[in-house]
Short mmCIF file of C-alpha atoms in Angstrom, two decimals:
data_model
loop_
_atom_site.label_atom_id
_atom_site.label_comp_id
_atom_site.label_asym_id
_atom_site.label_seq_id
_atom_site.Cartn_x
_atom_site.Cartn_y
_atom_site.Cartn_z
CA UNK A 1 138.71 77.86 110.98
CA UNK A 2 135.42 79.20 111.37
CA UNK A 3 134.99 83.13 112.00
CA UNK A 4 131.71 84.80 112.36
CA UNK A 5 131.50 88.77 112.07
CA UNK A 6 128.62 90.80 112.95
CA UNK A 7 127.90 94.81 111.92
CA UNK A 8 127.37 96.73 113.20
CA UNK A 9 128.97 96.54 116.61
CA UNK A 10 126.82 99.48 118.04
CA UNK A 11 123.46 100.21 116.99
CA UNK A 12 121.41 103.48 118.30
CA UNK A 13 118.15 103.46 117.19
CA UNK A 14 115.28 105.78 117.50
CA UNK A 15 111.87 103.97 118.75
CA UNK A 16 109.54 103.34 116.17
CA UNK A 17 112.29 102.53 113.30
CA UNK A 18 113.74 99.21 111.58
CA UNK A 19 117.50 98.07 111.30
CA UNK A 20 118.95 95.26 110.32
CA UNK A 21 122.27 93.67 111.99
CA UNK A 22 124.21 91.38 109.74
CA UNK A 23 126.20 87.97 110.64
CA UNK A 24 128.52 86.59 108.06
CA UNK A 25 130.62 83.38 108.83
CA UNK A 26 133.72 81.97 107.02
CA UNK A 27 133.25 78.96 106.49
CA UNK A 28 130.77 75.97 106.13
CA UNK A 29 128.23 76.09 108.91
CA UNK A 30 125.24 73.94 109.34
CA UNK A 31 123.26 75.68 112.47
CA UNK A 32 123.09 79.47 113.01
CA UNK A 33 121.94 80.87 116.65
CA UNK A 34 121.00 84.57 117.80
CA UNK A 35 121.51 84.93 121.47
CA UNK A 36 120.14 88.34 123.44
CA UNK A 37 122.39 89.09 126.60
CA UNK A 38 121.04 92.17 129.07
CA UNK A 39 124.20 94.03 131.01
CA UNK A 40 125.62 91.24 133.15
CA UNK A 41 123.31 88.73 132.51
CA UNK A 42 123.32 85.05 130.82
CA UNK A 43 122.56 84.71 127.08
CA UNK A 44 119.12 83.96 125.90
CA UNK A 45 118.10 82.29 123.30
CA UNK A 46 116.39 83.94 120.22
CA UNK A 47 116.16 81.72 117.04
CA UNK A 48 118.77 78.81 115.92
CA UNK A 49 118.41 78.50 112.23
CA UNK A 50 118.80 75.23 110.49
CA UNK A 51 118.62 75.77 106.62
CA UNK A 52 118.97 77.63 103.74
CA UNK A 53 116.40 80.02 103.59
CA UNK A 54 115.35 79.61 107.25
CA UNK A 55 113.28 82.47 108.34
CA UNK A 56 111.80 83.08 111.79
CA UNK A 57 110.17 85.31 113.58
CA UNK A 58 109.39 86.31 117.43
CA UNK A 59 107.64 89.54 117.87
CA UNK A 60 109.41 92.78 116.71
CA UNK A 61 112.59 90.42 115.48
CA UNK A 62 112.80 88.34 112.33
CA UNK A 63 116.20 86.34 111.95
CA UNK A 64 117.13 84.99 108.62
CA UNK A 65 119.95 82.61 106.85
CA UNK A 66 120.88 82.68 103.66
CA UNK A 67 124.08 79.36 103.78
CA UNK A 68 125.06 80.27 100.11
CA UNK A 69 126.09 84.06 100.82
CA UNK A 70 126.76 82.52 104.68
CA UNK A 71 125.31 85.29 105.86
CA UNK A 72 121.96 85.64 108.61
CA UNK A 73 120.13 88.87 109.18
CA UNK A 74 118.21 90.19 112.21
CA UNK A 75 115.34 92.53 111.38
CA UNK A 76 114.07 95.00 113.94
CA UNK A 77 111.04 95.95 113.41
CA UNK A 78 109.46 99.30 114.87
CA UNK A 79 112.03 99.20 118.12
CA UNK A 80 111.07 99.56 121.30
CA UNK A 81 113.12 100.25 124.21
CA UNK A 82 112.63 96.89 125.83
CA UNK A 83 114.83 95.93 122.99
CA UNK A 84 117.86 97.72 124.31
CA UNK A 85 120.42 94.54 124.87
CA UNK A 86 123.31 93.54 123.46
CA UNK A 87 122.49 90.70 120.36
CA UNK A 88 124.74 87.94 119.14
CA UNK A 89 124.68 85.39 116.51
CA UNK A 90 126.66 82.19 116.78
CA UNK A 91 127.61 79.45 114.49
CA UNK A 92 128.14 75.94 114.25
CA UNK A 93 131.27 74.47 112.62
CA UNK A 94 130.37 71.49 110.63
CA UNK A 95 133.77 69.99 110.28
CA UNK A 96 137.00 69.10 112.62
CA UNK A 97 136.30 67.78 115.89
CA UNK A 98 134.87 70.60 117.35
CA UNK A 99 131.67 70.13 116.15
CA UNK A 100 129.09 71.09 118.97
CA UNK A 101 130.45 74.21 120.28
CA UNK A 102 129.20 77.64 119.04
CA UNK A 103 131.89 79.99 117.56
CA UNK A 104 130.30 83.46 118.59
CA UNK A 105 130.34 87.02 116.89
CA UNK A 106 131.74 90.27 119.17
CA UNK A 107 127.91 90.99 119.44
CA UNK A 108 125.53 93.89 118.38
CA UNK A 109 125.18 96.45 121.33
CA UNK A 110 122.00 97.74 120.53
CA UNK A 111 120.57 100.62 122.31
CA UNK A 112 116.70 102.01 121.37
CA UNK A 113 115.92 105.79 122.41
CA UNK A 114 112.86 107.24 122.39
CA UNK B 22 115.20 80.61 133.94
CA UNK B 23 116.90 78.50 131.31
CA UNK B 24 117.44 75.39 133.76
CA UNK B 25 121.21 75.39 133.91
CA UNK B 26 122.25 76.28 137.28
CA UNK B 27 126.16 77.91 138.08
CA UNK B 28 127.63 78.34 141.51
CA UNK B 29 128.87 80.33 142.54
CA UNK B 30 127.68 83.34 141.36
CA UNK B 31 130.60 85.99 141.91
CA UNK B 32 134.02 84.67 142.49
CA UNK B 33 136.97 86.88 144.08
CA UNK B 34 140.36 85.52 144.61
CA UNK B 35 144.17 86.80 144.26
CA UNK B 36 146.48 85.86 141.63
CA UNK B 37 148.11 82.14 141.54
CA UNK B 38 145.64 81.06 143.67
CA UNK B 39 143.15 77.78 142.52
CA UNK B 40 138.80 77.68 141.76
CA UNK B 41 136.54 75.42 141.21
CA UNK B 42 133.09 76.81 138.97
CA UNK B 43 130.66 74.05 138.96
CA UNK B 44 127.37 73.44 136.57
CA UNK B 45 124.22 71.50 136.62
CA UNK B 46 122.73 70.92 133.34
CA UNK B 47 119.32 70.86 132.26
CA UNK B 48 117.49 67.74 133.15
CA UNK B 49 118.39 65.15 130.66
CA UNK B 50 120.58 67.45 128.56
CA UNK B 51 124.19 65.17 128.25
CA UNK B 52 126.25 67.60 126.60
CA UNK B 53 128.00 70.79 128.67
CA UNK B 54 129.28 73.51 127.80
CA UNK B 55 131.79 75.86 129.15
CA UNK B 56 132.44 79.18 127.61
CA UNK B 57 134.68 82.37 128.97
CA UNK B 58 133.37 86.10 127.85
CA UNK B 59 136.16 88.94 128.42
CA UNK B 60 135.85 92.31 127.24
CA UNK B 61 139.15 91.70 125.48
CA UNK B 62 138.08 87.96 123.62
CA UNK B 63 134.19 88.42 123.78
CA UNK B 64 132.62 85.14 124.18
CA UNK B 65 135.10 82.05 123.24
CA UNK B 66 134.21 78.20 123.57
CA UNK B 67 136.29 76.66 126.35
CA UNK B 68 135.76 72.76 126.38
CA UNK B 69 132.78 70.37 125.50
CA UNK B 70 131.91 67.41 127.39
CA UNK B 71 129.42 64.99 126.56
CA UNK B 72 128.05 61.69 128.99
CA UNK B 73 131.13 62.38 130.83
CA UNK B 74 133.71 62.15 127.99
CA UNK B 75 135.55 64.93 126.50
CA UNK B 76 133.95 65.87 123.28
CA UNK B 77 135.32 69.04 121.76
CA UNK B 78 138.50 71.39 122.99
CA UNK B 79 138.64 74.97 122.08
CA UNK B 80 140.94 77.61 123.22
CA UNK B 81 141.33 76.08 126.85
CA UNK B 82 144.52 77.13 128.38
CA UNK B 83 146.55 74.36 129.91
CA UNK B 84 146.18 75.69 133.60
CA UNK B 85 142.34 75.34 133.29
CA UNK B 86 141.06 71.89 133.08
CA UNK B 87 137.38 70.55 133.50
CA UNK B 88 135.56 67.04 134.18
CA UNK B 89 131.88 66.06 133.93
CA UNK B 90 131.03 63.26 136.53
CA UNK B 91 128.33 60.40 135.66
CA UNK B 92 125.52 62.74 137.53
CA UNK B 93 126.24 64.72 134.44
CA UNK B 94 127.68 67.54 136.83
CA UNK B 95 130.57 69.66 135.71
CA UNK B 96 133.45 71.47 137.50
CA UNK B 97 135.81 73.95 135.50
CA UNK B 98 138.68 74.18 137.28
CA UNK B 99 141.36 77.25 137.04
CA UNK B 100 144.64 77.21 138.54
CA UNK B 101 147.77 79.67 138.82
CA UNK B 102 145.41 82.00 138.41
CA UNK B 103 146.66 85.56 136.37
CA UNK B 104 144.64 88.76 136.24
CA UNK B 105 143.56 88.11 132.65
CA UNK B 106 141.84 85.45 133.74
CA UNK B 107 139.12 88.05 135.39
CA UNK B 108 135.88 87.01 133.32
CA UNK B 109 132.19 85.75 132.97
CA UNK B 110 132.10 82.03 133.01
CA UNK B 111 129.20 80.30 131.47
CA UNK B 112 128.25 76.89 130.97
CA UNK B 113 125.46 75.97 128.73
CA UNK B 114 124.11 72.65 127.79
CA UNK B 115 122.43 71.13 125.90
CA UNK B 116 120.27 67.33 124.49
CA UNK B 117 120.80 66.93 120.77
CA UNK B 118 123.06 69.54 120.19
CA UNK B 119 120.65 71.87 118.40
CA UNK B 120 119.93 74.16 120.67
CA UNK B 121 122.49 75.37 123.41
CA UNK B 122 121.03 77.03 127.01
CA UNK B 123 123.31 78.74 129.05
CA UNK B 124 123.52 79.02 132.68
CA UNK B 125 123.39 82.26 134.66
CA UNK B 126 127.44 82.55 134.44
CA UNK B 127 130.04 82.50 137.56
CA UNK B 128 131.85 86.37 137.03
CA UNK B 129 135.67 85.67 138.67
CA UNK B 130 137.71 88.71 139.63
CA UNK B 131 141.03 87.52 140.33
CA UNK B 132 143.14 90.65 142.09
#
C-alpha cells in the first residue's frame, strides 16, 4: 500500500530565506503532484512530475523527483509572504486497481514572516 | 478557476439524515474524482469514476455511495449521516489521468 510522508508538517520561515520540504513515498509510484491549498480553499495545482530526475520550476518554487530514493523535494527560494499556504505532494500508485487516484501527504503548513 | 464546478458550496444537516454533493467536470475531462479532507484523515481518495463506470474504490464507507451519469455529471451521495462525517468534499477530474483539477469543494457540517 502506498504511503506518502511529507516534513516538515509546519514550516515558519523568515522572508527572504530558502527551505526545502521533503515527500517520500513507500512504494512504486510513477507520477508525483504538489498541490498549494489557501485556508478553506480548493487545491491548486503546482507541478506533477513524471520521471526520474524530473525537475521543474514556477517562480520562487522548484519541485524535484528523485524515483530511486522515492523521494521529491520542494525548494523555496527567497520566500515571500504570498507564499504563506499550506503545500502538499501527492502520488500515484502504479499497481492494484486503484491506479488513478492520488494518495496524498498530511501537507506542509507553511507560514512566511517578514 | 480550475473548471470543476461543486454545489453546493456549504452543506448543514443533523445526524442520520441523507445529501446529495454533485460535480461537473472540466469540459471533456471523463474521469472524476471524489476526495474527503478531515482534520483527523487529511485528504483521502473516496471513489473514481471514469465514462460513467466505476474505476477505482478507496476508503469509501458503505453508507456513502456515488454515480457518474452519461453527461459525465457526478453525485456523491451520504446517508445515515454521523458527526465524523463533518468535512471538505472535493471532486477533481481529470482527461488522461496525468494531471488531476479539483473543484472548489462542498464543506458538510452535519450537527
Amino acid at each position: 500500500e502506498l504511503k506518502v510522508e511529507q516534513n516538515p508538517l509546519f514550516l515558519s520561515m523568515q522572508e527572504g530565506k530558502n527551505y526545502t520540504i521533503y515527500c517520500n513515498y513507500s512504494t512504486t509510484s510513477d507520477r508525483l503532484y504538489w498541490y498549494r491549498q489557501d485556508p478553506g480553499k480548493s487545491l491548486e495545482s503546482l507541478f506533477v512530475l513524471l520521471s526520474n530526475g524530473a525537475v521543474k520550476q514556477e517562480g520562487r518554487l522548484m519541485a524535484s523527483l528523485d524515483t530511486k530514493a522515492r523521494l521529491s523535494t520542494l525548494h523555496i527560494t527567497a520566500a515571500v509572504h504570498d507564499l504563506s499556504a499550506t503545500y502538499f505532494c501527492a502520488a500515484r500508485p502504479t499497481y492494484g486497481g486503484s491506479q488513478g487516484n492520488l494518495i496524498f501527504g498530511k501537507g506542509t503548513k507553511l507560514s512566511v514572516k517578514p | 478557476d480550475s473548471g470543476v464546478t461543486q454545489t453546493p458550496k456549504h452543506l448543514i444537516t443533523a445526524t442520520g439524515q441523507r445529501v446529495t454533493l454533485r460535480c461537473s467536470p472540466r469540459s471533456g475531462d471523463l474521469s472524476v474524482y471524489w476526495y474527503q479532507q478531515s482534520l483527523d484523515q487529511g485528504l483521502q481518495f473516496l471513489i473514481q469514476y471514469y465514462n460513467g463506470e466505476e474505476r477505482a474504490k478507496g476508503n469509501i464507507l458503505e453508507r456513502f455511495s456515488a454515480q457518474q451519469f452519461p453527461d459525465l455529471h457526478s453525485e456523491l451521495n451520504l446517508s445515515s449521516l454521523e458527526l465524523g462525517d463533518s468535512a471538505l468534499y472535493f471532486c477533481a477530474s481529470s482527461v488522461a489521468g496525468v494531471e488531476q483539477f479539483f473543484g472548489p469543494g462542498t464543506r458538510l457540517t452535519v450537527l
